[in-house]
Amino acid sequence: MNYETLEALGRERLSRNFYMREFLYSEIANWHQLRNVPDRPDLALRVGRELCTELLEPLQMRFGRLHIRSGYRSPEVNAFGNRNDLNCASNEKNYAEHIWDYPDGNGHYGATACIVVPVLADYIALGGSWTAMAWWIHDHLPYSSLCFFSKLGAFNIGWHEVPKRRIDSFATPRGCLTKRQMPNHTAEHGHEYKDLLTFVDTGVFHSTLADITPGADKSKPEPRWAQLQPVPPSLRDENEISSIERIRYRAVHTKTNWRRVNMHASLDNAIHGKDGAAGLFAGRVRINRELHGDPLFVVIWREGDKLGQVVRPRPGRVGELEKANIPIKQIEVMEARGGATTSELMKYFTS
């Protein structure tokens, strides 16, 4: 690969907000003058697009800008890091993880990136736990593996053709948080990340540590988390926050009955935009259909309204949509339990 080809590879767009170049940077390669370039660029781009579209884009949309710590690693760079104890697993273990363009032992492909979510780092500094982010991702995104680290709340997040759905951590509490065989894998987790979402949306940190009990010794100095000032939830301006973050979009599929997506600037965009309901039903929106199944309904609402809309393909009319009003109170019930049934939504259509 010559310089011009490498430059063109770095300009390849993986998703709405991510380009290949930021995933090619490696401190190991930079310092030790190694080539961090994929042997098979087409394969690296394919799985990189899945990683960004399915995982990083919705994560950034909900929690603000992501910082990429480590993305793609060439076999040369990864092997060097492994030999020299630079926090790299063996090449065999990193195929279909950090080494995007080689399959794992079963012939399947995947891609992993190590990221820092600044708002999560702030939340942890104030006394929160990394487990809040872990459970939110578990409930909302089609990840394969997560592994959390002790510095800045950094974690590996991986997409894979055959997802493992496992979460591990080297940060306290250490060990395996969940995997398919564990009872907590399919439990309700909303309470685990409620405080994190409040912090992201308002900048207000809630914790049982902050409770002041009657008779408490107020002469003791405040703990570090109480002295820190919460930061704004993201670097976006108020107009963008008000136009995007207050539009809620949930898709109901044959396999996934409440797929959360928040990326629309208006109600009309959520219905008729390129990535809206019309595009979803027409097959133009890229989703993992093997995981989610075929789309049946889309529920859309704006925070503060009394009514939202439920949208479905109009029966017998290809390319047309049918819309019905749905009370926000009913949507809140569905949102709380993380799902809606076909019979629940069908009752809002008169025909």
mmCIF file of C-alpha atoms in Angstrom:
data_model
loop_
_atom_site.group_PDB
_atom_site.id
_atom_site.type_symbol
_atom_site.label_atom_id
_atom_site.label_comp_id
_atom_site.label_asym_id
_atom_site.label_seq_id
_atom_site.Cartn_x
_atom_site.Cartn_y
_atom_site.Cartn_z
ATOM 1 C CA MET A 1 0.000 0.000 0.000
ATOM 2 C CA ASN A 2 1.415 3.387 -0.994
ATOM 3 C CA TYR A 3 0.833 6.733 0.726
ATOM 4 C CA GLU A 4 -1.960 7.827 -1.636
ATOM 5 C CA THR A 5 -3.859 4.581 -1.025
ATOM 6 C CA LEU A 6 -3.464 4.946 2.743
ATOM 7 C CA GLU A 7 -4.674 8.542 2.578
ATOM 8 C CA ALA A 8 -7.752 7.434 0.614
ATOM 9 C CA LEU A 9 -8.404 4.647 3.132
ATOM 10 C CA GLY A 10 -8.358 7.129 6.004
ATOM 11 C CA ARG A 11 -11.005 9.207 4.228
ATOM 12 C CA GLU A 12 -13.401 6.281 3.967
ATOM 13 C CA ARG A 13 -16.562 7.123 5.899
ATOM 14 C CA LEU A 14 -17.721 4.348 8.197
ATOM 15 C CA SER A 15 -20.918 6.023 9.406
ATOM 16 C CA ARG A 16 -22.484 9.432 9.868
ATOM 17 C CA ASN A 17 -19.831 10.695 12.293
ATOM 18 C CA PHE A 18 -16.868 8.318 11.985
ATOM 19 C CA TYR A 19 -14.101 7.937 9.399
ATOM 20 C CA MET A 20 -11.520 5.172 9.116
ATOM 21 C CA ARG A 21 -8.582 7.469 9.885
ATOM 22 C CA GLU A 22 -9.363 7.841 13.588
ATOM 23 C CA PHE A 23 -9.367 4.051 14.006
ATOM 24 C CA LEU A 24 -5.937 3.643 12.354
ATOM 25 C CA TYR A 25 -4.052 5.762 14.884
ATOM 26 C CA SER A 26 -1.951 3.682 17.281
ATOM 27 C CA GLU A 27 0.411 4.971 19.944
ATOM 28 C CA ILE A 28 2.311 1.680 19.761
ATOM 29 C CA ALA A 29 2.741 1.990 16.004
ATOM 30 C CA ASN A 30 3.578 5.691 16.225
ATOM 31 C CA TRP A 31 6.224 5.329 18.905
ATOM 32 C CA HIS A 32 7.830 2.140 17.569
ATOM 33 C CA GLN A 33 7.513 3.097 13.876
ATOM 34 C CA LEU A 34 5.268 0.194 12.856
ATOM 35 C CA ARG A 35 2.688 0.069 10.050
ATOM 36 C CA ASN A 36 -0.869 -0.040 11.354
ATOM 37 C CA VAL A 37 -2.500 -0.712 7.993
ATOM 38 C CA PRO A 38 -4.980 -3.516 7.190
ATOM 39 C CA ASP A 39 -3.867 -6.272 4.858
ATOM 40 C CA ARG A 40 -7.448 -6.538 3.614
ATOM 41 C CA PRO A 41 -8.909 -3.021 3.572
ATOM 42 C CA ASP A 42 -12.305 -4.052 2.163
ATOM 43 C CA LEU A 43 -12.905 -6.450 5.055
ATOM 44 C CA ALA A 44 -11.738 -3.905 7.618
ATOM 45 C CA LEU A 45 -14.099 -1.312 6.169
ATOM 46 C CA ARG A 46 -17.042 -3.707 6.131
ATOM 47 C CA VAL A 47 -16.836 -4.689 9.789
ATOM 48 C CA GLY A 48 -15.806 -1.168 10.798
ATOM 49 C CA ARG A 49 -19.046 0.137 9.318
ATOM 50 C CA GLU A 50 -21.013 -2.391 11.363
ATOM 51 C CA LEU A 51 -19.205 -1.351 14.550
ATOM 52 C CA CYS A 52 -19.856 2.331 13.930
ATOM 53 C CA THR A 53 -23.423 2.067 12.625
ATOM 54 C CA GLU A 54 -24.763 -0.471 15.110
ATOM 55 C CA LEU A 55 -22.862 0.571 18.254
ATOM 56 C CA LEU A 56 -20.865 3.802 18.199
ATOM 57 C CA GLU A 57 -23.411 6.046 16.468
ATOM 58 C CA PRO A 58 -26.317 5.324 18.855
ATOM 59 C CA LEU A 59 -23.929 5.481 21.805
ATOM 60 C CA GLN A 60 -22.661 8.916 20.752
ATOM 61 C CA MET A 61 -26.180 10.114 20.021
ATOM 62 C CA ARG A 62 -27.269 9.326 23.591
ATOM 63 C CA PHE A 63 -24.135 10.166 25.583
ATOM 64 C CA GLY A 64 -22.277 12.769 23.532
ATOM 65 C CA ARG A 65 -18.915 12.677 21.817
ATOM 66 C CA LEU A 66 -16.858 9.484 21.996
ATOM 67 C CA HIS A 67 -13.056 9.427 22.214
ATOM 68 C CA ILE A 68 -11.430 6.538 20.313
ATOM 69 C CA ARG A 69 -8.525 5.154 22.370
ATOM 70 C CA SER A 70 -7.704 2.168 20.180
ATOM 71 C CA GLY A 71 -9.439 0.860 17.085
ATOM 72 C CA TYR A 72 -7.939 -1.228 14.309
ATOM 73 C CA ARG A 73 -4.637 -3.035 14.929
ATOM 74 C CA SER A 74 -2.628 -4.734 12.227
ATOM 75 C CA PRO A 75 -1.295 -8.212 13.083
ATOM 76 C CA GLU A 76 2.207 -6.670 13.187
ATOM 77 C CA VAL A 77 1.252 -3.979 15.703
ATOM 78 C CA ASN A 78 -0.852 -6.288 17.859
ATOM 79 C CA ALA A 79 1.835 -8.982 17.997
ATOM 80 C CA PHE A 80 4.433 -6.393 19.013
ATOM 81 C CA GLY A 81 2.135 -5.121 21.756
ATOM 82 C CA ASN A 82 1.542 -8.645 22.998
ATOM 83 C CA ARG A 83 5.250 -9.563 23.066
ATOM 84 C CA ASN A 84 6.148 -6.402 24.950
ATOM 85 C CA ASP A 85 3.317 -6.433 27.521
ATOM 86 C CA LEU A 86 1.599 -3.368 26.081
ATOM 87 C CA ASN A 87 -1.924 -4.476 26.972
ATOM 88 C CA CYS A 88 -2.524 -6.416 23.744
ATOM 89 C CA ALA A 89 -3.863 -9.965 23.738
ATOM 90 C CA SER A 90 -2.425 -12.477 21.276
ATOM 91 C CA ASN A 91 -3.264 -12.202 17.592
ATOM 92 C CA GLU A 92 -5.348 -15.368 17.821
ATOM 93 C CA LYS A 93 -7.517 -13.792 20.514
ATOM 94 C CA ASN A 94 -7.743 -10.474 18.684
ATOM 95 C CA TYR A 95 -8.795 -11.814 15.289
ATOM 96 C CA ALA A 96 -12.329 -10.450 14.677
ATOM 97 C CA GLU A 97 -11.777 -8.032 17.565
ATOM 98 C CA HIS A 98 -9.031 -5.367 17.276
ATOM 99 C CA ILE A 99 -7.726 -7.111 14.148
ATOM 100 C CA TRP A 100 -10.734 -6.372 11.962
ATOM 101 C CA ASP A 101 -9.654 -7.900 8.666
ATOM 102 C CA TYR A 102 -8.999 -11.483 9.866
ATOM 103 C CA PRO A 103 -11.708 -13.934 11.016
ATOM 104 C CA ASP A 104 -11.726 -15.742 14.329
ATOM 105 C CA GLY A 105 -11.177 -19.476 14.643
ATOM 106 C CA ASN A 106 -14.738 -20.154 13.531
ATOM 107 C CA GLY A 107 -14.448 -18.082 10.362
ATOM 108 C CA HIS A 108 -16.533 -15.165 11.637
ATOM 109 C CA TYR A 109 -15.638 -11.475 11.455
ATOM 110 C CA GLY A 110 -15.936 -8.686 13.963
ATOM 111 C CA ALA A 111 -14.521 -5.334 15.073
ATOM 112 C CA THR A 112 -13.642 -3.858 18.464
ATOM 113 C CA ALA A 113 -12.697 -0.362 19.582
ATOM 114 C CA CYS A 114 -11.544 0.891 22.955
ATOM 115 C CA ILE A 115 -13.383 4.118 23.724
ATOM 116 C CA VAL A 116 -13.774 6.743 26.415
ATOM 117 C CA VAL A 117 -17.144 8.414 26.924
ATOM 118 C CA PRO A 118 -16.256 11.729 28.628
ATOM 119 C CA VAL A 119 -19.597 12.062 30.396
ATOM 120 C CA LEU A 120 -19.135 8.542 31.827
ATOM 121 C CA ALA A 121 -15.662 9.510 33.056
ATOM 122 C CA ASP A 122 -17.229 12.490 34.852
ATOM 123 C CA TYR A 123 -20.003 10.306 36.270
ATOM 124 C CA ILE A 124 -17.465 7.841 37.667
ATOM 125 C CA ALA A 125 -15.341 10.676 39.112
ATOM 126 C CA LEU A 126 -18.415 11.854 41.016
ATOM 127 C CA GLY A 127 -18.955 8.401 42.529
ATOM 128 C CA GLY A 128 -20.949 6.554 39.878
ATOM 129 C CA SER A 129 -20.163 3.081 38.563
ATOM 130 C CA TRP A 130 -19.178 1.828 35.120
ATOM 131 C CA THR A 131 -21.916 -0.804 35.473
ATOM 132 C CA ALA A 132 -24.542 1.838 34.634
ATOM 133 C CA MET A 133 -23.120 2.216 31.130
ATOM 134 C CA ALA A 134 -22.664 -1.534 30.785
ATOM 135 C CA TRP A 135 -26.312 -2.266 31.534
ATOM 136 C CA TRP A 136 -27.557 0.546 29.259
ATOM 137 C CA ILE A 137 -25.590 -0.880 26.341
ATOM 138 C CA HIS A 138 -26.774 -4.382 27.222
ATOM 139 C CA ASP A 139 -30.412 -3.272 27.071
ATOM 140 C CA HIS A 140 -30.179 -1.067 23.980
ATOM 141 C CA LEU A 141 -27.429 -2.131 21.561
ATOM 142 C CA PRO A 142 -26.496 -5.328 19.662
ATOM 143 C CA TYR A 143 -23.003 -5.578 21.153
ATOM 144 C CA SER A 144 -20.950 -8.774 21.220
ATOM 145 C CA SER A 145 -18.545 -8.019 24.072
ATOM 146 C CA LEU A 146 -17.733 -5.249 26.531
ATOM 147 C CA CYS A 147 -14.678 -5.013 28.754
ATOM 148 C CA PHE A 148 -14.218 -2.084 31.152
ATOM 149 C CA PHE A 149 -10.919 -0.676 32.448
ATOM 150 C CA SER A 150 -9.980 1.363 35.504
ATOM 151 C CA LYS A 151 -8.754 4.574 33.799
ATOM 152 C CA LEU A 152 -11.355 7.146 32.648
ATOM 153 C CA GLY A 153 -14.075 4.503 32.491
ATOM 154 C CA ALA A 154 -12.582 3.312 29.177
ATOM 155 C CA PHE A 155 -13.983 0.143 27.687
ATOM 156 C CA ASN A 156 -13.713 -2.161 24.722
ATOM 157 C CA ILE A 157 -16.929 -2.460 22.726
ATOM 158 C CA GLY A 158 -17.174 -5.097 20.040
ATOM 159 C CA TRP A 159 -19.469 -5.940 17.146
ATOM 160 C CA HIS A 160 -19.409 -9.536 15.837
ATOM 161 C CA GLU A 161 -21.268 -11.582 13.253
ATOM 162 C CA VAL A 162 -22.135 -14.054 16.022
ATOM 163 C CA PRO A 163 -22.416 -11.901 19.166
ATOM 164 C CA LYS A 164 -21.403 -13.392 22.518
ATOM 165 C CA ARG A 165 -23.303 -10.815 24.630
ATOM 166 C CA ARG A 166 -20.766 -10.892 27.466
ATOM 167 C CA ILE A 167 -19.533 -8.092 29.772
ATOM 168 C CA ASP A 168 -16.260 -8.248 31.742
ATOM 169 C CA SER A 169 -14.287 -5.708 33.741
ATOM 170 C CA PHE A 170 -10.830 -5.021 35.134
ATOM 171 C CA ALA A 171 -12.333 -2.084 37.052
ATOM 172 C CA THR A 172 -14.067 -2.546 40.400
ATOM 173 C CA PRO A 173 -16.215 -4.607 40.607
ATOM 174 C CA ARG A 174 -13.908 -6.922 38.656
ATOM 175 C CA GLY A 175 -14.909 -10.039 36.780
ATOM 176 C CA CYS A 176 -17.811 -11.050 34.571
ATOM 177 C CA LEU A 177 -20.870 -8.824 34.986
ATOM 178 C CA THR A 178 -23.096 -10.927 32.748
ATOM 179 C CA LYS A 179 -23.120 -13.594 30.057
ATOM 180 C CA ARG A 180 -25.872 -15.678 28.504
ATOM 181 C CA GLN A 181 -25.936 -18.336 31.216
ATOM 182 C CA MET A 182 -26.264 -15.898 34.120
ATOM 183 C CA PRO A 183 -29.707 -15.130 35.668
ATOM 184 C CA ASN A 184 -29.158 -11.349 35.387
ATOM 185 C CA HIS A 185 -28.737 -11.554 31.596
ATOM 186 C CA THR A 186 -32.441 -11.143 30.809
ATOM 187 C CA ALA A 187 -33.540 -9.310 33.970
ATOM 188 C CA GLU A 188 -34.855 -5.731 34.146
ATOM 189 C CA HIS A 189 -31.943 -3.282 34.357
ATOM 190 C CA GLY A 190 -33.517 0.179 34.023
ATOM 191 C CA HIS A 191 -32.819 1.028 37.658
ATOM 192 C CA GLU A 192 -29.108 0.333 37.096
ATOM 193 C CA TYR A 193 -28.631 3.285 34.724
ATOM 194 C CA LYS A 194 -31.402 5.678 35.800
ATOM 195 C CA ASP A 195 -28.963 7.976 37.644
ATOM 196 C CA LEU A 196 -26.522 7.975 34.726
ATOM 197 C CA LEU A 197 -29.230 9.112 32.310
ATOM 198 C CA THR A 198 -30.286 11.857 34.739
ATOM 199 C CA PHE A 199 -26.674 13.050 34.898
ATOM 200 C CA VAL A 200 -26.336 13.000 31.103
ATOM 201 C CA ASP A 201 -29.592 14.879 30.523
ATOM 202 C CA THR A 202 -29.398 17.428 33.345
ATOM 203 C CA GLY A 203 -25.839 17.497 34.698
ATOM 204 C CA VAL A 204 -27.236 16.613 38.140
ATOM 205 C CA PHE A 205 -25.530 13.737 39.943
ATOM 206 C CA HIS A 206 -27.706 11.604 42.217
ATOM 207 C CA SER A 207 -26.256 9.029 44.590
ATOM 208 C CA THR A 208 -27.183 7.427 47.875
ATOM 209 C CA LEU A 209 -23.805 8.749 49.042
ATOM 210 C CA ALA A 210 -25.231 12.251 48.815
ATOM 211 C CA ASP A 211 -28.012 11.631 51.337
ATOM 212 C CA ILE A 212 -27.682 13.674 54.522
ATOM 213 C CA THR A 213 -29.137 11.748 57.430
ATOM 214 C CA PRO A 214 -30.421 13.373 60.649
ATOM 215 C CA GLY A 215 -27.632 13.757 63.178
ATOM 216 C CA ALA A 216 -24.876 13.351 60.615
ATOM 217 C CA ASP A 217 -21.528 14.956 61.429
ATOM 218 C CA LYS A 218 -21.498 17.933 59.042
ATOM 219 C CA SER A 219 -18.085 19.065 60.263
ATOM 220 C CA LYS A 220 -16.399 16.357 58.182
ATOM 221 C CA PRO A 221 -15.086 17.530 54.811
ATOM 222 C CA GLU A 222 -17.180 16.745 51.786
ATOM 223 C CA PRO A 223 -15.997 13.747 49.749
ATOM 224 C CA ARG A 224 -14.314 14.385 46.404
ATOM 225 C CA TRP A 225 -17.418 13.601 44.373
ATOM 226 C CA ALA A 226 -19.365 16.326 46.213
ATOM 227 C CA GLN A 227 -16.668 18.927 45.502
ATOM 228 C CA LEU A 228 -16.613 18.355 41.757
ATOM 229 C CA GLN A 229 -18.861 20.403 39.530
ATOM 230 C CA PRO A 230 -21.027 18.464 37.066
ATOM 231 C CA VAL A 231 -20.292 19.229 33.436
ATOM 232 C CA PRO A 232 -22.768 19.855 30.630
ATOM 233 C CA PRO A 233 -24.094 16.609 29.109
ATOM 234 C CA SER A 234 -22.420 17.243 25.760
ATOM 235 C CA LEU A 235 -20.655 19.858 23.692
ATOM 236 C CA ARG A 236 -23.706 20.406 21.485
ATOM 237 C CA ASP A 237 -25.422 23.775 21.619
ATOM 238 C CA GLU A 238 -28.879 24.305 23.100
ATOM 239 C CA ASN A 239 -30.639 24.399 19.726
ATOM 240 C CA GLU A 240 -29.255 20.998 18.762
ATOM 241 C CA ILE A 241 -30.110 19.505 22.141
ATOM 242 C CA SER A 242 -33.682 20.798 21.990
ATOM 243 C CA SER A 243 -34.249 19.670 18.401
ATOM 244 C CA ILE A 244 -32.635 16.230 18.538
ATOM 245 C CA GLU A 245 -32.632 14.861 22.049
ATOM 246 C CA ARG A 246 -36.323 15.534 22.670
ATOM 247 C CA ILE A 247 -37.502 13.445 19.710
ATOM 248 C CA ARG A 248 -37.930 9.811 20.699
ATOM 249 C CA TYR A 249 -38.090 6.967 18.167
ATOM 250 C CA ARG A 250 -38.759 3.306 18.996
ATOM 251 C CA ALA A 251 -39.056 0.523 16.425
ATOM 252 C CA VAL A 252 -41.001 -2.675 17.067
ATOM 253 C CA HIS A 253 -39.764 -5.714 15.136
ATOM 254 C CA THR A 254 -40.698 -9.381 14.955
ATOM 255 C CA LYS A 255 -37.737 -10.282 17.228
ATOM 256 C CA THR A 256 -36.975 -7.027 19.070
ATOM 257 C CA ASN A 257 -40.067 -5.374 20.483
ATOM 258 C CA TRP A 258 -38.558 -1.996 21.463
ATOM 259 C CA ARG A 259 -35.453 -0.925 19.532
ATOM 260 C CA ARG A 260 -34.351 2.490 20.792
ATOM 261 C CA VAL A 261 -32.995 5.073 18.353
ATOM 262 C CA ASN A 262 -32.618 8.806 19.106
ATOM 263 C CA MET A 263 -31.178 10.521 16.057
ATOM 264 C CA HIS A 264 -33.960 12.596 14.497
ATOM 265 C CA ALA A 265 -34.194 16.382 14.425
ATOM 266 C CA SER A 266 -37.992 16.576 14.071
ATOM 267 C CA LEU A 267 -41.128 14.443 14.065
ATOM 268 C CA ASP A 268 -41.356 14.773 10.288
ATOM 269 C CA ASN A 269 -37.742 13.639 9.926
ATOM 270 C CA ALA A 270 -38.436 10.644 12.161
ATOM 271 C CA ILE A 271 -41.252 9.579 9.831
ATOM 272 C CA HIS A 272 -40.179 10.666 6.344
ATOM 273 C CA GLY A 273 -36.422 11.280 6.688
ATOM 274 C CA LYS A 274 -33.750 9.057 5.172
ATOM 275 C CA ASP A 275 -33.380 7.089 8.404
ATOM 276 C CA GLY A 276 -37.010 7.439 9.473
ATOM 277 C CA ALA A 277 -39.968 5.066 9.537
ATOM 278 C CA ALA A 278 -40.562 5.230 5.773
ATOM 279 C CA GLY A 279 -36.973 4.213 5.056
ATOM 280 C CA LEU A 280 -37.096 1.469 7.676
ATOM 281 C CA PHE A 281 -40.228 -0.157 6.213
ATOM 282 C CA ALA A 282 -38.871 0.215 2.670
ATOM 283 C CA GLY A 283 -35.640 -1.566 3.601
ATOM 284 C CA ARG A 284 -33.391 1.459 3.074
ATOM 285 C CA VAL A 285 -32.252 1.745 6.700
ATOM 286 C CA ARG A 286 -29.324 -0.496 7.598
ATOM 287 C CA ILE A 287 -30.168 -2.672 10.583
ATOM 288 C CA ASN A 288 -29.262 -6.162 11.729
ATOM 289 C CA ARG A 289 -32.391 -7.996 10.535
ATOM 290 C CA GLU A 290 -31.074 -11.335 11.742
ATOM 291 C CA LEU A 291 -30.998 -9.906 15.249
ATOM 292 C CA HIS A 292 -34.104 -7.691 15.193
ATOM 293 C CA GLY A 293 -36.355 -9.284 12.551
ATOM 294 C CA ASP A 294 -38.703 -7.414 10.209
ATOM 295 C CA PRO A 295 -40.042 -4.006 11.319
ATOM 296 C CA LEU A 296 -43.734 -3.879 12.269
ATOM 297 C CA PHE A 297 -44.328 -0.478 13.892
ATOM 298 C CA VAL A 298 -42.488 2.708 14.799
ATOM 299 C CA VAL A 299 -43.498 4.767 17.852
ATOM 300 C CA ILE A 300 -42.467 8.435 17.717
ATOM 301 C CA TRP A 301 -43.027 11.254 20.173
ATOM 302 C CA ARG A 302 -41.674 14.592 21.304
ATOM 303 C CA GLU A 303 -41.002 15.096 24.983
ATOM 304 C CA GLY A 304 -43.553 17.433 26.544
ATOM 305 C CA ASP A 305 -46.380 16.547 24.126
ATOM 306 C CA LYS A 306 -49.526 14.741 25.267
ATOM 307 C CA LEU A 307 -49.765 12.545 22.169
ATOM 308 C CA GLY A 308 -47.246 10.610 20.124
ATOM 309 C CA GLN A 309 -47.665 8.647 16.905
ATOM 310 C CA VAL A 310 -47.506 4.979 16.044
ATOM 311 C CA VAL A 311 -46.668 4.285 12.402
ATOM 312 C CA ARG A 312 -46.984 1.125 10.319
ATOM 313 C CA PRO A 313 -47.003 0.203 6.598
ATOM 314 C CA ARG A 314 -50.499 0.727 5.170
ATOM 315 C CA PRO A 315 -51.968 -2.742 4.473
ATOM 316 C CA GLY A 316 -52.243 -3.467 0.747
ATOM 317 C CA ARG A 317 -50.624 -0.128 -0.257
ATOM 318 C CA VAL A 318 -46.944 -0.580 -1.020
ATOM 319 C CA GLY A 319 -44.815 2.367 0.069
ATOM 320 C CA GLU A 320 -47.580 4.109 2.028
ATOM 321 C CA LEU A 321 -47.692 4.651 5.771
ATOM 322 C CA GLU A 322 -50.567 4.616 8.227
ATOM 323 C CA LYS A 323 -50.347 6.762 11.358
ATOM 324 C CA ALA A 324 -52.345 6.862 14.570
ATOM 325 C CA ASN A 325 -52.173 8.947 17.744
ATOM 326 C CA ILE A 326 -51.073 7.266 20.969
ATOM 327 C CA PRO A 327 -51.168 8.829 24.472
ATOM 328 C CA ILE A 328 -47.781 9.670 25.928
ATOM 329 C CA LYS A 329 -48.823 7.966 29.165
ATOM 330 C CA GLN A 330 -49.175 4.687 27.300
ATOM 331 C CA ILE A 331 -45.809 5.194 25.608
ATOM 332 C CA GLU A 332 -44.247 5.772 29.023
ATOM 333 C CA VAL A 333 -45.579 2.389 30.167
ATOM 334 C CA MET A 334 -43.998 0.715 27.128
ATOM 335 C CA GLU A 335 -40.761 2.634 27.601
ATOM 336 C CA ALA A 336 -40.533 1.620 31.265
ATOM 337 C CA ARG A 337 -40.864 -2.072 30.501
ATOM 338 C CA GLY A 338 -38.851 -1.845 27.278
ATOM 339 C CA GLY A 339 -41.358 -3.355 24.899
ATOM 340 C CA ALA A 340 -44.735 -3.233 23.148
ATOM 341 C CA THR A 341 -46.892 -5.998 21.720
ATOM 342 C CA THR A 342 -48.588 -6.070 18.329
ATOM 343 C CA SER A 343 -52.037 -6.231 19.936
ATOM 344 C CA GLU A 344 -51.279 -3.153 22.074
ATOM 345 C CA LEU A 345 -50.369 -1.071 19.044
ATOM 346 C CA MET A 346 -52.993 -2.434 16.649
ATOM 347 C CA LYS A 347 -55.805 -1.074 18.808
ATOM 348 C CA TYR A 348 -54.856 2.480 17.763
ATOM 349 C CA PHE A 349 -55.692 1.746 14.129
ATOM 350 C CA THR A 350 -59.365 1.788 13.201
ATOM 351 C CA SER A 351 -58.965 -0.356 10.089
#
